Amino acid sequence: MKRFILLFGFTLAIKCFAGEAKDEQIHNCPFCMLPIDNVGPPKHLENDTISGFGMNVSQRRSMFKAMGAHRFFQHHHSHIHPHQHQQPHHQKKKRSMICTRFSCRNLASFSVLPKGAQSYVNGKWVPAASGKIFDVYNPYSNELLTKAPDCEVTDAKQAVKAARDAFEHWSLGTTAKQRGAILQKWAQIITEKEKEMGEILTKEMGKPWPEARGEVLFSAGYFEWYAGEARRIYGQIVPSASPNREHFHIREPIGVVAMITPWNFPSAMIARKASAALAAGCSVIVKPAHETPLSALALAQTSEEAGMPAGVFNVLTTSAENLPGISRYLCETTDVDCVSFTGSTRVGKLLLSQSASTVKRVCLELGGNAPFIVFESADLDLAVKGTMSAKVRGSGQTCVSANRIFVHEKIHDKYLDKLKAAVAQQVVGDGMDSKTTQGPLINGKAVEKVEFLLDDALKKGAHLVCGGKRTAASCFQPTIITNVSNNMEIAHTEIFGPIIAIQSFNNEADVLRRANDSRVGLAGYLFSQNMAQIHRVTRRMQVGMIGVNEGLMSCVEAAFGGVKESGLGREGGPQGIDEFTQWKYICVQH
Ligand code: NAP
């Protein structure tokens, strides 16, 4: 019987690889024999509220077709079931249930990850000098995924030396065209490996696999964009006041750049910085978040395959314990010329002050508290779709997440009804389950913060419309609360969770004053069909980016960044290069 099952399974798998499996058929997983859900791209992925990243519906459809999300060709079981600490999903359900997992692969089989706990320094995979390691967990299952090297300052010094040594050749010994060609190749490799890299991302961060794959493709998009921008780092010749002098302005790479990145976009937040810095001719050391080191390591592996010279792109992983020492060293050493950070405003301020001693350039992409305004004339379907993209994506754990939702009192109830219907469609769970639209929060602490904010709001008079509960592990239901007011913590704090907190307003001046009443100003959104109002409000909103009738505005072509305590500088778009270049004036007398 066992043999028969295996034979049957393999035959079916081979057919499927050969593309012979028909969409209409219902298949069984060749390993556990449960029927594979044959729903095709899950309905929530057919609309453009979730996976986003500048892909239109038809691009996303073809992505899903290419993914074969409805088939099981990626459905390889590992010997140890991924859900070690939970009941395995197959066992939990009766045999008549449908297996909806996209894949059950073990991380050891991933070609883009190092074999063992190793960082990537000077073109080599190396363990921490101390031999220490730290654990990396799956936020959905709490399963121990793997271990990563716990680097210390000694290792950071090696990485900085490698980047320093590589800088001269990379900046002066290569042309912009050559650098662009490597970046272009890198983009191509990432695109080819996006399934695998997306799965790694889902496993370490929790977001649904389609969303994770969207992020990986988004990362590839940055490498592709800056492959082109490398050749457009133009200088100036300014007419001189003297007949025998010429004034040239040229732009040079700033040097060695240390990058510290967060867990919420473990791939894209590295790609957005590194692509621009490398295009400009800088060498790079990345220190990813300890929660999500694997996507960074996968980027290192793919950089090598793209032909990146040794020492130009380095990745150093470290635990929370060793992090302060390493980051202080990166900020204070004169061998690093620029610190580029994405993360919380609190840590950004700390790094800025630590970097002051060497007056190095500091680029900061920090926290937000985005106002999302729905005016009386808004197209409510669009506004609800925008709310879902701006709020539910990443389980609300994005810096541009709609944090304070202001709805005109005349359309408040209608908007709420439509929003409730959209929220009811959400399925919270394991990101590797094809039915999941919303993954877990990053850890238990994040859930506790959300619970605290909700509790405080409800105590102070907010109404709970739906949700409000932690479900499995770190999962939290998408939640709507109304009647939110300024005396509640939630009105001032970056929620970083799936709570849609609604306040009502009745006039433009008042809502603008409330929207701008924040020390941070990253993203803002407004929904209106009144053109004059759109112009008035966009000019007056104190944020770095505005989505007008659009809830998902991030794209590689546009400048991302904030005002006030949301940061310094811009990433992405033509402006992203500015962060990593400096002007040199050359005066020539003849
Ligand atoms: P975080 O705590 O500031 O961490 C970000 C990075 O800084 C991680 O690599 C983290 O390492 C490291 N870090 C933490 N404490 C540090 C310290 N004392 N010294 C040096 N480095 C330190 O932020 P997060 O919780 O990961 O991310 C969420 C925040 O990032 C939110 O505020 C969000 O708005 C912001 N964000 C902004 C953007 C943007 O583009 N503006 C994009 C994404 C996220 P460990 O994780 O290993 O502790």
Coordinates of N, CA, C and O and ligand atoms in Angstrom, one line a residue, residues 134 259-265 269 272-273 287-292 318-321 323-328 331 341-348 350-351 354 364-369 397-401 442 449 494 496 522 545 560-562 566-567 571, ligand 1:
F134 N 22.2 32.3 16.9 CA 20.9 32.6 17.6 C 19.8 32.0 16.8 O 20.0 31.6 15.6
M259 N 24.0 49.5 6.6 CA 22.6 49.6 6.5 C 21.9 48.7 7.6 O 22.3 47.6 7.7
I260 N 21.0 49.3 8.3 CA 20.4 48.6 9.4 C 18.9 48.6 9.0 O 18.3 49.6 8.8
T261 N 18.3 47.4 8.9 CA 17.0 47.3 8.3 C 16.0 46.5 9.2 O 16.4 45.7 10.1
P262 N 14.7 46.7 9.0 CA 13.7 46.1 9.9 C 13.1 44.8 9.4 O 13.5 44.4 8.3
W263 N 12.3 44.2 10.2 CA 11.7 42.9 9.9 C 10.5 43.0 9.1 O 10.1 42.0 8.5
N264 N 9.8 44.1 9.0 CA 8.5 44.1 8.3 C 8.6 44.0 6.8 O 7.6 43.5 6.2
F265 N 9.7 44.4 6.2 CA 9.9 44.1 4.8 C 11.4 43.6 4.7 O 12.3 44.4 4.4
M269 N 13.3 46.4 2.1 CA 13.9 47.5 2.8 C 15.5 47.5 2.6 O 16.1 48.5 2.6
R272 N 15.8 48.4 -1.4 CA 15.6 49.8 -1.8 C 16.9 50.7 -1.5 O 17.2 51.6 -2.2
K273 N 17.6 50.3 -0.4 CA 18.8 51.1 -0.1 C 20.0 50.6 -0.9 O 20.7 51.4 -1.6
K287 N 23.0 45.0 8.1 CA 22.7 44.3 9.4 C 21.2 44.2 9.4 O 20.5 45.1 9.7
P288 N 20.6 43.0 9.1 CA 19.2 42.9 9.1 C 18.6 42.7 10.5 O 19.4 42.4 11.4
A289 N 17.3 42.8 10.6 CA 16.7 42.5 12.0 C 16.9 41.1 12.4 O 16.9 40.2 11.5
H290 N 17.1 40.9 13.7 CA 17.4 39.5 14.1 C 16.2 38.6 13.9 O 16.3 37.3 13.8
E291 N 15.0 39.1 13.8 CA 13.8 38.3 13.5 C 13.8 37.7 12.1 O 13.3 36.7 11.8
T292 N 14.4 38.5 11.2 CA 14.3 38.1 9.7 C 15.7 38.2 9.0 O 15.9 39.0 8.1
T318 N 23.1 39.4 13.5 CA 23.4 39.4 15.0 C 22.1 39.3 15.8 O 21.0 39.7 15.3
S319 N 22.3 38.9 17.0 CA 21.1 38.8 17.9 C 20.9 40.2 18.5 O 21.7 41.1 18.4
A320 N 19.7 40.3 19.2 CA 19.4 41.6 19.9 C 20.4 41.9 20.9 O 20.7 43.1 21.2
E321 N 21.0 40.9 21.5 CA 22.0 41.1 22.5 C 23.3 41.8 22.0 O 23.8 42.8 22.6
L323 N 23.6 43.4 19.2 CA 23.2 44.5 18.2 C 23.7 45.9 18.7 O 24.3 46.6 17.9
P324 N 23.5 46.3 19.9 CA 23.9 47.7 20.3 C 25.4 47.9 20.1 O 25.8 49.0 19.6
G325 N 26.2 46.9 20.4 CA 27.6 47.1 20.2 C 28.0 47.3 18.7 O 28.8 48.2 18.4
I326 N 27.4 46.4 17.9 CA 27.7 46.5 16.5 C 27.3 47.8 15.9 O 28.0 48.5 15.1
S327 N 26.0 48.2 16.2 CA 25.5 49.4 15.6 C 26.3 50.6 16.1 O 26.6 51.6 15.3
R328 N 26.7 50.6 17.3 CA 27.5 51.8 17.8 C 28.8 51.8 17.1 O 29.3 52.9 16.6
C331 N 28.3 53.2 13.6 CA 28.0 54.6 13.6 C 29.3 55.4 14.0 O 29.5 56.5 13.5
F341 N 19.4 53.8 7.7 CA 18.6 53.1 8.7 C 17.1 53.1 8.3 O 16.6 54.2 8.0
T342 N 16.5 52.0 8.4 CA 15.0 51.9 8.3 C 14.5 51.3 9.6 O 14.9 50.1 9.9
G343 N 13.6 51.9 10.3 CA 13.1 51.4 11.5 C 12.4 52.4 12.3 O 11.9 53.4 11.8
S344 N 12.3 52.2 13.6 CA 11.5 53.1 14.5 C 12.2 54.5 14.6 O 13.5 54.6 14.6
T345 N 11.4 55.5 14.9 CA 12.0 56.8 15.2 C 12.9 56.8 16.4 O 13.9 57.4 16.4
R346 N 12.5 56.0 17.4 CA 13.3 55.9 18.6 C 14.8 55.5 18.3 O 15.7 56.1 18.7
V347 N 14.9 54.4 17.5 CA 16.3 53.9 17.2 C 16.9 54.8 16.2 O 18.1 55.1 16.3
G348 N 16.2 55.4 15.3 CA 16.7 56.4 14.4 C 17.4 57.5 15.1 O 18.5 57.9 14.7
L350 N 18.6 57.5 18.0 CA 19.8 57.0 18.7 C 21.0 56.9 17.7 O 22.1 57.3 18.0
L351 N 20.8 56.4 16.5 CA 21.8 56.2 15.6 C 22.3 57.6 15.1 O 23.5 57.8 14.8
Q354 N 24.6 58.8 17.7 CA 25.9 58.1 17.7 C 26.8 58.4 16.5 O 28.0 58.4 16.6
L364 N 17.6 58.3 7.2 CA 16.7 57.7 8.1 C 15.3 57.6 7.5 O 14.7 58.5 7.1
E365 N 14.8 56.3 7.5 CA 13.4 56.0 7.1 C 12.7 55.5 8.3 O 12.9 54.4 8.7
L366 N 11.9 56.4 8.9 CA 11.4 56.1 10.3 C 9.9 55.8 10.3 O 9.3 55.7 9.3
G367 N 9.4 55.9 11.5 CA 8.0 55.5 11.7 C 7.0 56.5 11.2 O 7.3 57.7 10.9
G368 N 5.8 56.1 11.1 CA 4.7 57.0 10.6 C 3.5 56.9 11.5 O 3.4 56.2 12.5
N369 N 2.5 57.7 11.2 CA 1.2 57.7 11.9 C 0.2 58.2 10.9 O -0.5 59.3 11.1
Q397 N 1.4 46.0 9.7 CA 2.7 46.3 10.2 C 3.6 47.0 9.1 O 4.6 46.5 8.7
T398 N 3.1 48.0 8.6 CA 3.9 48.8 7.6 C 4.0 50.2 8.1 O 3.1 50.7 8.8
C399 N 5.1 50.9 7.7 CA 5.3 52.3 8.1 C 4.3 53.2 7.5 O 4.0 54.3 8.1
V400 N 3.7 52.8 6.4 CA 2.7 53.7 5.7 C 1.3 53.3 6.0 O 0.3 53.7 5.4
S401 N 1.1 52.4 7.0 CA -0.2 51.9 7.3 C -1.1 53.1 7.8 O -0.7 54.0 8.5
I442 N 4.4 40.0 14.3 CA 5.8 39.4 14.3 C 6.1 38.6 15.6 O 6.8 37.7 15.5
K449 N 1.0 44.8 22.4 CA 0.9 46.3 22.2 C -0.5 46.6 21.6 O -1.1 47.5 22.0
E494 N 1.8 54.7 16.7 CA 1.9 53.9 15.5 C 1.4 52.5 15.9 O 2.1 51.8 16.7
F496 N 0.8 49.5 14.3 CA 1.5 48.4 13.8 C 0.8 47.1 14.0 O 1.3 46.0 14.5
L522 N 5.0 60.6 7.6 CA 5.5 59.8 6.6 C 4.5 59.8 5.4 O 4.6 60.5 4.5
M545 N 4.6 61.7 1.7 CA 4.0 61.0 0.5 C 2.5 61.0 0.7 O 2.0 60.8 1.8
F560 N 10.5 57.7 -1.7 CA 9.8 57.3 -0.4 C 10.5 58.0 0.7 O 11.7 57.9 0.8
G561 N 9.7 58.6 1.6 CA 10.4 59.2 2.8 C 9.4 60.1 3.5 O 8.3 60.4 2.9
G562 N 9.8 60.6 4.6 CA 8.9 61.4 5.4 C 9.5 62.8 5.9 O 10.6 63.1 5.6
S566 N 9.8 61.5 10.9 CA 9.7 60.3 10.1 C 11.0 60.1 9.3 O 11.1 59.1 8.6
G567 N 11.9 61.0 9.4 CA 13.2 60.7 8.8 C 13.9 61.8 8.0 O 13.5 62.9 8.0
E571 N 14.3 57.4 -0.3 CA 14.7 56.2 -1.0 C 13.8 55.9 -2.2 O 12.6 56.2 -2.2
Ligands
NAP1 P1 13.4 49.0 15.2 O1 13.1 48.4 16.5 O2 13.8 50.4 15.2 O3 14.4 48.1 14.4 C1 14.9 48.4 13.2 C2 16.3 47.9 13.0 O4 17.1 48.5 14.1 C3 16.5 46.4 13.3 O5 17.5 45.9 12.5 C4 16.8 46.3 14.7 O6 17.5 45.1 15.1 C5 17.7 47.5 14.9 N1 17.8 48.0 16.2 C6 16.9 47.9 17.3 N2 17.3 48.5 18.4 C7 18.5 49.0 18.1 C8 19.5 49.7 18.8 N3 19.3 50.0 20.1 N4 20.6 50.1 18.2 C9 20.8 49.8 16.9 N5 19.9 49.1 16.1 C10 18.8 48.7 16.7 O7 12.1 48.9 14.3 P2 11.2 47.7 13.9 O8 10.3 47.4 15.1 O9 12.1 46.6 13.4 O10 10.4 48.2 12.7 C11 9.2 48.9 12.9 C12 9.5 50.4 12.7 O11 10.1 50.6 11.5 C13 8.2 51.2 12.6 O12 8.3 52.3 13.3 C14 8.0 51.4 11.1 O13 7.2 52.6 10.9 C15 9.5 51.7 10.7 N6 9.6 51.5 9.3 C16 9.9 52.6 8.5 C17 10.0 52.4 7.2 C18 10.2 53.6 6.3 O14 10.6 53.4 5.1 N7 10.1 54.8 6.8 C19 9.9 51.1 6.6 C20 9.7 50.0 7.4 C21 9.6 50.2 8.8 P3 16.7 43.9 15.8 O15 15.4 43.7 15.0 O16 17.6 42.8 15.6 O17 16.5 44.3 17.2

